[in-house]
């Protein structure tokens, strides 16, 4: 009987080339290539282990946010990246994050119409939450993305925080309108 580790080892390269494929496809691939029977649950766990091998564990990747922030701020001076943590028990955990790239601020201030639209969409998967964003319209009437934030839910506190961060990034241009 194939173990999760054996399955993960056999699926790793295949998943890199076929990231959209899931456990059902992995099960079929293993059964065809190795002429064995694999339970769906084993294939599912094997895919999960292989993805951890490829991308690292979600929990470990959160630590990389601070490296990413430092690199972005180094390569794009003036970019605003704000990562907030909260204490849960004895651990510090991700709470919310705001990002506004300096070239996007400059593009908005120098070439967009004077209004901002804000909206949010749900994030699904292992970690849920909200992806919130601010957009404007450029001189060609195309959508121009300015900033985004990630937080756990749409609350008044999170929206207020997002708008405060956005204000810190762009200031108070004259004739500015906000739409939601």
Backbone as ProteinMPNN parsed JSONL, in Angstrom:
{"seq_chain_A": "XXXXXXXXXXXXXXXXXXXXXXXXXXXXXXXXXXXXXXXXXXXXXXXXXXXXXXXXXXXXXXXXXXXXXXXXXXXXXXXXXXXXXXXXXXXXXXXXXXXXXXXXXXXXXXXXXXXXXXXXXXXXXXXXXXXXXXXXXXXXXXXXXXXXXXXXXXXXXXXXXXXXXXXXXXXXXXXXXXXX", "coords_chain_A": {"N_chain_A": [[0.844, -1.175, 0.0], [0.56, 2.24, -0.819], [2.237, 4.943, 0.736], [1.571, 8.245, 2.144], [3.846, 9.865, 1.908], [5.294, 8.542, -0.133], [3.473, 8.819, -2.207], [3.365, 11.628, -2.353], [6.015, 12.197, -3.132], [6.001, 11.095, -5.712], [4.156, 12.735, -6.94], [5.052, 15.351, -6.864], [6.681, 16.674, -8.96], [4.835, 16.47, -11.05], [2.67, 17.982, -10.055], [3.857, 20.5, -10.002], [3.989, 21.051, -12.715], [1.327, 20.896, -13.35], [-0.513, 22.683, -11.808], [-3.217, 23.22, -11.447], [-4.523, 20.854, -11.179], [-6.238, 18.361, -9.225], [-6.866, 16.136, -6.379], [-8.391, 13.989, -7.485], [-7.51, 13.801, -10.156], [-4.842, 13.294, -9.581], [-5.011, 10.79, -8.342], [-5.924, 9.212, -10.503], [-3.704, 9.51, -12.206], [-1.616, 8.291, -10.72], [-2.613, 5.655, -10.497], [-2.69, 4.884, -13.165], [0.016, 5.212, -14.046], [1.585, 3.702, -12.192], [0.241, 1.374, -11.929], [-1.394, 0.654, -9.707], [-3.838, 0.539, -7.05], [-5.309, 3.318, -5.576], [-6.645, 4.898, -2.804], [-9.007, 7.573, -2.715], [-8.757, 9.295, -0.515], [-6.089, 8.863, 0.238], [-4.778, 9.83, -2.011], [-5.578, 12.491, -1.843], [-4.353, 13.318, 0.582], [-1.703, 12.87, -0.181], [-1.397, 14.768, -2.241], [-1.702, 17.075, -0.702], [0.551, 16.881, 1.022], [2.584, 16.954, -0.923], [2.182, 19.53, -1.984], [2.864, 21.03, 0.26], [5.574, 20.389, 0.316], [6.399, 21.607, -2.03], [5.613, 24.366, -1.841], [5.993, 25.056, 0.804], [4.874, 25.251, 4.229], [1.779, 26.821, 5.09], [1.745, 28.2, 7.563], [4.452, 28.696, 8.036], [5.033, 30.331, 5.876], [3.839, 32.771, 6.468], [5.724, 34.068, 8.001], [7.461, 34.956, 6.092], [6.342, 37.268, 5.116], [7.37, 39.571, 6.319], [9.964, 39.657, 5.35], [9.346, 40.027, 2.666], [8.091, 42.542, 2.831], [10.28, 44.168, 3.645], [11.943, 43.905, 1.398], [10.317, 44.97, -0.665], [10.039, 47.628, 0.246], [12.684, 48.4, 0.067], [13.242, 48.182, -2.695], [11.312, 49.819, -3.795], [11.152, 52.714, -2.79], [9.164, 54.652, -0.569], [6.887, 53.212, -0.821], [4.073, 51.959, 0.895], [3.735, 49.587, 3.287], [1.975, 47.94, 5.592], [1.901, 45.777, 8.175], [0.021, 44.148, 10.502], [-0.053, 42.535, 13.653], [-1.59, 40.274, 16.013], [-1.955, 39.264, 19.398], [-2.458, 35.96, 20.239], [-3.2, 33.889, 22.637], [-0.108, 32.797, 23.614], [1.171, 33.35, 21.308], [2.108, 35.399, 18.506], [0.075, 36.432, 15.923], [-0.874, 36.809, 12.475], [-2.795, 39.629, 11.64], [-3.79, 41.786, 9.978], [-3.131, 43.409, 6.797], [-1.854, 46.049, 4.825], [-1.195, 47.394, 1.619], [0.299, 49.721, -0.48], [1.666, 50.575, -3.325], [4.269, 52.794, -4.181], [4.625, 53.695, -6.945], [1.986, 53.328, -7.811], [0.548, 55.147, -6.263], [1.707, 57.541, -7.204], [0.93, 57.342, -9.9], [-1.852, 57.503, -9.628], [-2.159, 60.081, -8.468], [-1.114, 61.686, -10.488], [-2.365, 61.061, -12.918], [-4.961, 60.059, -12.888], [-8.581, 60.094, -12.669], [-10.335, 62.132, -10.289], [-11.484, 60.344, -8.245], [-12.192, 57.613, -6.031], [-12.8, 54.188, -5.898], [-13.859, 51.739, -3.623], [-13.814, 48.375, -2.545], [-14.513, 44.942, -1.643], [-13.639, 41.467, -1.536], [-14.373, 38.051, -0.799], [-11.995, 35.838, 0.653], [-11.188, 32.512, 0.169], [-10.462, 29.157, 1.211], [-7.842, 27.536, 3.027], [-7.223, 29.564, 4.866], [-9.388, 32.059, 5.572], [-10.896, 35.245, 4.769], [-10.874, 38.726, 3.93], [-10.203, 40.406, 0.93], [-9.461, 43.553, 0.278], [-9.734, 46.487, -1.693], [-8.646, 49.457, -3.412], [-9.533, 51.443, -6.112], [-9.151, 53.457, -9.075], [-9.846, 55.475, -11.964], [-8.12, 55.695, -14.968], [-6.714, 57.96, -17.478], [-7.535, 56.764, -19.847], [-9.915, 55.683, -19.268], [-9.668, 53.255, -17.993], [-9.53, 50.756, -15.45], [-7.676, 51.456, -12.549], [-5.57, 50.185, -10.309], [-4.899, 50.897, -6.942], [-4.372, 50.343, -4.189], [-4.292, 47.69, -1.736], [-5.691, 45.537, 0.789], [-5.609, 43.032, 3.325], [-7.678, 41.378, 5.515], [-9.428, 39.856, 8.332], [-12.306, 40.036, 8.361], [-15.166, 41.903, 7.137], [-15.522, 44.527, 8.912], [-16.574, 47.447, 10.716], [-14.371, 48.533, 12.031], [-12.178, 47.419, 10.605], [-12.666, 48.492, 8.012], [-12.463, 51.23, 8.587], [-9.776, 51.329, 9.394], [-8.572, 50.552, 6.947], [-9.299, 52.762, 5.308], [-7.995, 54.816, 6.674], [-5.324, 54.04, 6.311], [-5.18, 54.247, 3.534], [-5.599, 56.988, 3.219], [-3.279, 57.915, 4.492], [-1.452, 57.103, 2.612], [-2.11, 58.45, 0.178], [-2.756, 61.037, 0.832], [-4.622, 64.118, 0.805], [-6.003, 64.804, -1.863], [-7.327, 67.495, -3.869], [-10.828, 67.865, -4.7], [-11.542, 65.171, -4.44], [-13.418, 62.177, -4.537], [-15.058, 59.458, -2.895], [-16.193, 56.18, -3.518], [-18.273, 53.421, -2.745]], "CA_chain_A": [[0.0, 0.0, 0.0], [1.361, 3.45, -0.963], [2.141, 5.903, 1.839], [1.422, 9.642, 1.733], [5.16, 10.357, 1.491], [5.593, 7.954, -1.433], [2.576, 9.475, -3.159], [3.813, 13.018, -2.502], [7.246, 12.19, -3.924], [5.654, 10.803, -7.109], [3.288, 13.784, -7.481], [5.649, 16.675, -6.738], [6.998, 17.261, -10.271], [3.59, 16.53, -11.815], [1.897, 19.116, -9.553], [4.524, 21.733, -10.439], [3.625, 21.256, -14.12], [-0.132, 20.899, -13.451], [-0.968, 23.188, -10.51], [-4.672, 23.285, -11.374], [-5.051, 19.503, -10.986], [-6.565, 18.032, -7.843], [-6.676, 14.757, -5.915], [-9.001, 13.02, -8.41], [-6.565, 13.649, -11.267], [-3.635, 12.665, -9.027], [-5.356, 9.376, -8.146], [-5.924, 8.594, -11.829], [-2.321, 9.516, -12.69], [-0.873, 7.257, -9.983], [-3.132, 4.329, -10.848], [-2.286, 4.599, -14.539], [1.47, 5.119, -14.188], [2.204, 2.685, -11.342], [-0.63, 0.188, -11.95], [-1.804, 0.342, -8.34], [-5.092, 1.151, -6.624], [-5.081, 4.335, -4.559], [-7.871, 5.485, -2.281], [-9.094, 9.02, -2.914], [-8.233, 9.964, 0.685], [-4.609, 8.799, 0.179], [-4.367, 10.764, -3.061], [-5.8, 13.836, -1.314], [-3.277, 13.581, 1.535], [-0.46, 12.936, -0.946], [-1.369, 16.079, -2.894], [-1.49, 18.045, 0.374], [1.955, 16.779, 1.439], [3.398, 17.422, -2.052], [2.071, 20.992, -2.047], [3.69, 21.542, 1.357], [6.968, 20.254, -0.105], [6.653, 22.571, -3.105], [5.407, 25.76, -1.446], [6.198, 25.276, 2.231], [3.641, 25.259, 5.014], [1.154, 28.134, 5.219], [2.15, 28.843, 8.798], [5.826, 29.164, 7.865], [5.06, 31.38, 4.866], [3.48, 34.051, 7.055], [6.959, 34.696, 8.462], [8.105, 35.566, 4.934], [5.745, 38.574, 4.838], [8.249, 40.65, 6.771], [11.058, 39.709, 4.365], [8.754, 40.625, 1.468], [7.908, 43.962, 3.136], [11.595, 44.82, 3.615], [12.419, 43.926, 0.01], [9.487, 45.93, -1.412], [10.4, 48.979, 0.68], [14.035, 48.662, -0.443], [13.203, 48.319, -4.16], [10.368, 50.862, -4.179], [11.055, 53.647, -1.664], [7.902, 55.384, -0.494], [5.787, 52.248, -0.783], [3.548, 51.762, 2.241], [3.339, 48.222, 3.624], [1.711, 47.901, 7.025], [1.485, 44.447, 8.619], [-0.33, 44.159, 11.918], [-0.167, 41.245, 14.319], [-2.336, 40.28, 17.267], [-1.529, 38.196, 20.294], [-3.439, 34.909, 20.474], [-2.504, 33.064, 23.624], [1.278, 33.249, 23.751], [1.73, 33.538, 19.972], [1.731, 36.547, 17.693], [-0.527, 35.938, 14.685], [-1.229, 37.785, 11.453], [-4.1, 40.243, 11.839], [-4.184, 42.452, 8.736], [-2.021, 43.961, 6.035], [-2.19, 47.063, 3.826], [-0.097, 47.633, 0.671], [0.088, 50.749, -1.496], [2.94, 50.77, -4.001], [4.546, 54.198, -4.506], [4.275, 54.017, -8.336], [0.525, 53.39, -7.943], [0.154, 56.441, -5.689], [2.12, 58.563, -8.165], [0.058, 57.218, -11.071], [-3.17, 58.037, -9.278], [-2.103, 61.529, -8.256], [-0.702, 62.401, -11.696], [-2.991, 60.694, -14.179], [-6.285, 59.452, -12.746], [-9.708, 60.953, -12.325], [-10.289, 62.356, -8.835], [-12.355, 59.57, -7.355], [-11.681, 56.307, -5.633], [-13.781, 53.161, -5.575], [-13.349, 50.722, -2.706], [-14.659, 47.189, -2.487], [-13.846, 43.793, -1.033], [-14.084, 40.141, -1.961], [-14.028, 37.019, 0.173], [-10.913, 34.895, 0.41], [-11.576, 31.177, 0.605], [-9.351, 28.224, 1.299], [-7.472, 27.194, 4.393], [-7.357, 30.782, 5.648], [-10.398, 32.912, 4.957], [-10.798, 36.651, 5.114], [-11.313, 39.692, 2.932], [-9.25, 41.165, 0.13], [-10.074, 44.857, 0.07], [-8.907, 47.214, -2.641], [-9.036, 50.789, -3.858], [-9.252, 51.64, -7.533], [-9.559, 54.708, -9.702], [-9.961, 55.345, -13.419], [-7.06, 56.492, -15.583], [-7.095, 58.805, -18.602], [-8.132, 55.945, -20.906], [-11.099, 55.091, -18.639], [-9.353, 51.895, -17.555], [-9.401, 50.608, -14.003], [-6.321, 51.681, -12.064], [-5.484, 49.685, -8.933], [-4.063, 51.772, -6.122], [-3.975, 49.775, -2.909], [-5.089, 46.552, -1.281], [-5.502, 45.12, 2.174], [-6.147, 41.72, 3.679], [-8.048, 41.245, 6.919], [-10.263, 38.685, 8.609], [-13.72, 40.204, 8.037], [-15.612, 43.265, 6.861], [-16.059, 45.183, 10.094], [-16.376, 48.896, 10.687], [-12.991, 48.786, 12.454], [-11.268, 47.102, 9.493], [-12.863, 49.471, 6.948], [-11.885, 52.49, 9.051], [-8.329, 51.149, 9.308], [-8.216, 50.583, 5.524], [-9.415, 54.128, 4.802], [-6.917, 55.591, 7.298], [-4.085, 53.666, 5.622], [-5.264, 54.822, 2.188], [-5.393, 58.432, 3.387], [-1.855, 58.112, 4.778], [-0.692, 56.854, 1.385], [-2.358, 59.394, -0.917], [-3.002, 62.395, 1.31], [-5.968, 64.677, 0.581], [-6.081, 65.544, -3.134], [-8.551, 68.308, -3.998], [-11.933, 67.333, -5.508], [-11.539, 63.717, -4.362], [-14.658, 61.526, -4.127], [-14.949, 58.041, -2.598], [-17.392, 55.392, -3.808], [-18.254, 52.052, -2.216]], "C_chain_A": [[0.899, 1.252, 0.0], [1.139, 4.395, 0.219], [1.99, 7.317, 1.279], [2.741, 10.202, 1.226], [5.547, 9.845, 0.111], [4.752, 8.628, -2.507], [3.045, 10.907, -3.419], [5.075, 13.105, -3.354], [6.951, 11.974, -5.402], [4.862, 11.938, -7.755], [3.952, 15.16, -7.552], [5.933, 17.332, -8.093], [5.742, 17.44, -11.114], [2.747, 17.732, -11.367], [2.534, 20.448, -9.927], [4.125, 22.074, -11.874], [2.119, 21.399, -14.313], [-0.756, 21.425, -12.156], [-2.486, 23.234, -10.348], [-5.308, 21.922, -11.111], [-5.249, 19.2, -9.516], [-6.362, 16.566, -7.53], [-7.261, 13.699, -6.863], [-8.055, 12.741, -9.577], [-5.288, 12.954, -10.794], [-3.852, 11.168, -8.834], [-5.296, 8.635, -9.483], [-4.508, 8.475, -12.386], [-1.507, 8.404, -12.031], [-1.319, 5.851, -10.387], [-2.699, 3.921, -12.256], [-0.782, 4.332, -14.649], [2.071, 3.941, -13.421], [1.38, 1.405, -11.224], [-0.963, -0.292, -10.541], [-3.168, 0.976, -8.085], [-4.778, 2.12, -5.485], [-6.433, 4.869, -4.111], [-7.829, 6.992, -2.512], [-8.47, 9.765, -1.723], [-6.703, 9.954, 0.706], [-4.08, 9.774, -0.877], [-4.491, 12.21, -2.558], [-4.675, 14.207, -0.346], [-1.924, 13.694, 0.834], [-0.302, 14.269, -1.656], [-1.06, 17.155, -1.856], [-0.023, 18.054, 0.816], [2.879, 17.299, 0.335], [3.354, 18.945, -2.162], [2.851, 21.651, -0.919], [5.169, 21.468, 0.992], [7.331, 21.315, -1.14], [6.655, 24.004, -2.581], [5.778, 26.072, -0.003], [4.853, 25.312, 2.941], [3.112, 26.684, 5.127], [1.692, 28.883, 6.428], [3.567, 29.415, 8.693], [5.91, 30.324, 6.88], [4.655, 32.74, 5.415], [4.717, 34.791, 7.545], [7.666, 35.42, 7.321], [7.528, 36.935, 4.585], [6.68, 39.716, 5.217], [9.486, 40.779, 5.875], [10.564, 40.394, 3.093], [8.596, 42.129, 1.662], [9.242, 44.708, 3.027], [12.111, 44.939, 2.185], [11.641, 44.93, -0.836], [9.882, 47.364, -1.04], [11.791, 49.375, 0.198], [13.997, 48.96, -1.944], [12.299, 49.451, -4.627], [10.177, 51.83, -3.01], [9.757, 54.46, -1.727], [6.69, 54.483, -0.513], [5.377, 52.036, 0.665], [3.081, 50.313, 2.394], [3.188, 48.186, 5.14], [1.161, 46.523, 7.373], [1.22, 44.518, 10.116], [-0.496, 42.739, 12.427], [-1.059, 41.396, 15.544], [-1.888, 39.096, 18.1], [-2.7, 37.24, 20.518], [-2.762, 33.902, 21.391], [-1.119, 33.63, 23.832], [1.921, 33.572, 22.403], [1.264, 34.841, 19.345], [1.262, 36.011, 16.34], [-0.838, 37.105, 13.752], [-2.633, 38.312, 11.728], [-4.598, 40.88, 10.539], [-2.967, 43.095, 8.088], [-2.56, 44.95, 5.011], [-0.972, 47.283, 2.938], [-0.533, 48.697, -0.324], [1.45, 51.053, -2.108], [3.104, 52.229, -4.425], [4.243, 54.529, -5.97], [2.76, 54.091, -8.568], [-0.007, 54.708, -7.383], [0.487, 57.551, -6.679], [1.241, 58.539, -9.408], [-1.321, 57.782, -10.809], [-3.13, 59.56, -9.199], [-1.81, 62.305, -9.541], [-1.467, 62.044, -12.962], [-4.38, 60.101, -14.078], [-7.345, 60.49, -12.439], [-9.807, 61.038, -10.799], [-11.376, 61.627, -8.045], [-11.778, 58.183, -7.149], [-12.87, 55.392, -5.353], [-13.137, 52.148, -4.649], [-14.343, 49.573, -2.66], [-13.861, 46.069, -1.842], [-14.417, 42.513, -1.63], [-13.611, 39.127, -0.928], [-12.835, 36.201, -0.293], [-11.358, 33.547, 0.953], [-10.353, 30.283, 0.614], [-9.06, 27.932, 2.754], [-7.625, 28.389, 5.322], [-8.316, 31.706, 4.915], [-10.178, 34.353, 5.384], [-11.349, 37.506, 4.008], [-10.109, 40.29, 2.227], [-9.965, 42.459, -0.229], [-9.158, 45.665, -0.837], [-9.509, 48.571, -2.968], [-8.616, 50.929, -5.313], [-9.674, 53.046, -7.945], [-9.696, 54.432, -11.2], [-8.917, 56.255, -14.043], [-7.594, 57.296, -16.774], [-7.712, 58.067, -19.773], [-9.43, 55.288, -20.436], [-10.891, 53.616, -18.293], [-9.213, 51.892, -16.042], [-7.938, 50.713, -13.601], [-6.278, 51.266, -10.595], [-4.482, 50.512, -8.149], [-3.525, 51.091, -4.876], [-4.818, 48.537, -2.622], [-4.772, 46.251, 0.168], [-6.112, 43.738, 2.339], [-6.46, 41.76, 5.164], [-9.086, 40.163, 7.088], [-11.716, 38.843, 8.199], [-14.029, 41.671, 7.777], [-16.282, 43.814, 8.117], [-15.842, 46.681, 9.948], [-14.933, 49.244, 11.042], [-12.008, 48.528, 11.311], [-11.434, 48.085, 8.341], [-12.271, 50.827, 7.333], [-10.366, 52.438, 8.952], [-7.861, 51.226, 7.86], [-8.245, 52.018, 4.995], [-8.341, 55.034, 5.417], [-5.576, 55.3, 6.616], [-4.047, 54.289, 4.226], [-5.02, 56.331, 2.249], [-3.919, 58.745, 3.664], [-1.021, 57.961, 3.512], [-0.871, 57.951, 0.346], [-2.572, 60.827, -0.465], [-4.433, 62.811, 1.045], [-6.008, 65.479, -0.717], [-7.388, 66.348, -3.213], [-9.548, 67.611, -4.922], [-12.019, 65.805, -5.483], [-12.889, 63.203, -3.862], [-14.379, 60.052, -3.887], [-16.262, 57.361, -2.929], [-17.201, 53.993, -3.247], [-19.394, 51.289, -2.827]], "O_chain_A": [[1.884, 1.308, 0.736], [0.007, 4.619, 0.648], [2.246, 7.561, 0.1], [2.767, 10.93, 0.233], [6.06, 10.597, -0.717], [5.25, 8.966, -3.58], [3.112, 11.345, -4.567], [5.191, 13.987, -4.205], [7.579, 12.599, -6.256], [4.888, 12.094, -8.976], [3.449, 16.046, -8.243], [5.465, 18.443, -8.342], [5.598, 18.443, -11.813], [2.172, 18.425, -12.205], [1.823, 21.429, -10.148], [3.943, 23.244, -12.211], [1.672, 21.956, -15.316], [-1.461, 20.682, -11.474], [-2.985, 23.28, -9.224], [-6.508, 21.844, -10.849], [-4.525, 19.711, -8.662], [-5.759, 15.833, -8.313], [-6.679, 12.626, -7.02], [-7.829, 11.587, -9.941], [-4.719, 12.13, -11.51], [-2.965, 10.368, -9.133], [-4.693, 7.566, -9.583], [-4.154, 7.452, -12.973], [-0.794, 7.664, -12.709], [-0.488, 4.966, -10.593], [-2.382, 2.758, -12.505], [-0.359, 3.354, -15.265], [2.959, 3.257, -13.929], [1.76, 0.472, -10.516], [-0.834, -1.474, -10.221], [-3.596, 1.856, -8.832], [-4.063, 1.773, -4.545], [-7.266, 5.246, -4.936], [-6.762, 7.607, -2.505], [-7.745, 10.743, -1.906], [-6.084, 10.925, 1.142], [-3.073, 10.451, -0.668], [-3.622, 13.043, -2.816], [-4.107, 15.295, -0.446], [-1.094, 14.52, 1.213], [0.787, 14.841, -1.679], [-0.248, 18.046, -2.106], [0.573, 19.121, 0.966], [3.846, 18.005, 0.619], [4.381, 19.578, -2.407], [3.438, 22.715, -1.113], [5.935, 22.375, 1.317], [8.438, 21.854, -1.125], [7.586, 24.765, -2.843], [5.868, 27.241, 0.37], [3.809, 25.396, 2.295], [3.883, 27.636, 5.244], [2.051, 30.057, 6.333], [3.84, 30.499, 9.208], [6.759, 31.204, 7.026], [5.083, 33.765, 4.886], [4.752, 36.021, 7.507], [8.39, 36.388, 7.553], [8.149, 37.69, 3.837], [6.765, 40.716, 4.504], [9.993, 41.882, 5.667], [11.259, 41.228, 2.513], [8.926, 42.909, 0.768], [9.319, 45.757, 2.389], [12.66, 45.975, 1.809], [12.231, 45.659, -1.633], [10.04, 48.213, -1.918], [12.05, 50.552, -0.053], [14.654, 49.893, -2.407], [12.485, 49.988, -5.719], [9.16, 51.775, -2.318], [9.323, 54.891, -2.795], [5.576, 54.936, -0.249], [6.224, 51.943, 1.553], [2.153, 49.873, 1.716], [4.156, 48.379, 5.876], [0.081, 46.146, 6.917], [2.092, 44.902, 10.896], [-1.007, 41.863, 11.731], [-1.26, 42.501, 16.048], [-1.492, 38.058, 17.57], [-3.785, 37.65, 20.93], [-1.869, 33.163, 20.976], [-0.963, 34.799, 24.184], [3.07, 34.011, 22.347], [0.165, 35.322, 19.621], [1.965, 35.234, 15.694], [-1.038, 38.237, 14.192], [-3.549, 37.541, 12.015], [-5.685, 40.56, 10.058], [-1.929, 43.299, 8.718], [-3.603, 44.713, 4.4], [0.154, 47.351, 3.431], [-1.596, 48.593, -0.936], [2.286, 51.708, -1.486], [2.176, 52.828, -4.968], [3.644, 55.574, -6.225], [2.306, 54.839, -9.433], [-0.909, 55.314, -7.962], [-0.353, 58.406, -6.962], [0.85, 59.591, -9.916], [-1.897, 58.458, -11.661], [-3.965, 60.243, -9.791], [-2.215, 63.46, -9.668], [-1.242, 62.67, -13.998], [-4.936, 59.677, -15.091], [-7.05, 61.606, -12.01], [-9.404, 60.108, -10.1], [-12.101, 62.244, -7.264], [-11.007, 57.663, -7.955], [-13.817, 55.772, -4.665], [-11.995, 51.744, -4.864], [-15.555, 49.776, -2.728], [-12.68, 46.23, -1.534], [-15.53, 42.49, -2.155], [-12.588, 39.317, -0.27], [-12.687, 35.911, -1.48], [-11.852, 33.459, 2.078], [-9.312, 30.647, 0.066], [-9.933, 28.067, 3.612], [-8.105, 28.243, 6.446], [-8.073, 32.086, 3.769], [-9.362, 34.634, 6.262], [-12.197, 37.063, 3.232], [-9.114, 40.636, 2.864], [-10.958, 42.45, -0.956], [-7.936, 45.539, -0.757], [-10.71, 48.797, -2.821], [-7.497, 50.582, -5.694], [-10.441, 53.719, -7.257], [-9.665, 53.281, -11.634], [-8.826, 57.434, -13.703], [-8.797, 57.3, -17.035], [-8.356, 58.69, -20.616], [-9.981, 54.433, -21.13], [-11.838, 52.83, -18.305], [-8.828, 52.89, -15.434], [-7.067, 50.126, -14.242], [-6.879, 51.919, -9.742], [-3.377, 50.794, -8.613], [-2.35, 51.244, -4.542], [-5.9, 48.356, -3.18], [-3.737, 46.65, 0.7], [-7.005, 43.335, 1.595], [-5.612, 42.132, 5.976], [-9.576, 39.608, 6.104], [-12.32, 37.879, 7.728], [-13.262, 42.561, 8.146], [-17.47, 43.587, 8.349], [-15.019, 47.123, 9.146], [-14.337, 50.135, 10.437], [-11.105, 49.331, 11.077], [-10.437, 48.483, 7.738], [-11.651, 51.494, 6.505], [-9.737, 53.387, 8.483], [-6.867, 51.89, 7.566], [-7.315, 52.443, 4.31], [-7.832, 55.928, 4.74], [-4.787, 56.214, 6.375], [-3.013, 54.795, 3.791], [-4.305, 56.879, 1.41], [-3.375, 59.716, 3.137], [0.006, 58.623, 3.362], [0.096, 58.35, -0.303], [-2.57, 61.741, -1.289], [-5.347, 61.986, 1.053], [-6.043, 66.709, -0.677], [-8.419, 65.928, -2.689], [-9.157, 66.86, -5.815], [-12.529, 65.209, -6.432], [-13.439, 63.723, -2.891], [-13.562, 59.453, -4.586], [-17.331, 57.905, -2.653], [-16.097, 53.449, -3.273], [-19.577, 50.109, -2.528]]}, "name": "protein", "num_of_chains": 1, "seq": "XXXXXXXXXXXXXXXXXXXXXXXXXXXXXXXXXXXXXXXXXXXXXXXXXXXXXXXXXXXXXXXXXXXXXXXXXXXXXXXXXXXXXXXXXXXXXXXXXXXXXXXXXXXXXXXXXXXXXXXXXXXXXXXXXXXXXXXXXXXXXXXXXXXXXXXXXXXXXXXXXXXXXXXXXXXXXXXXXXXX"}
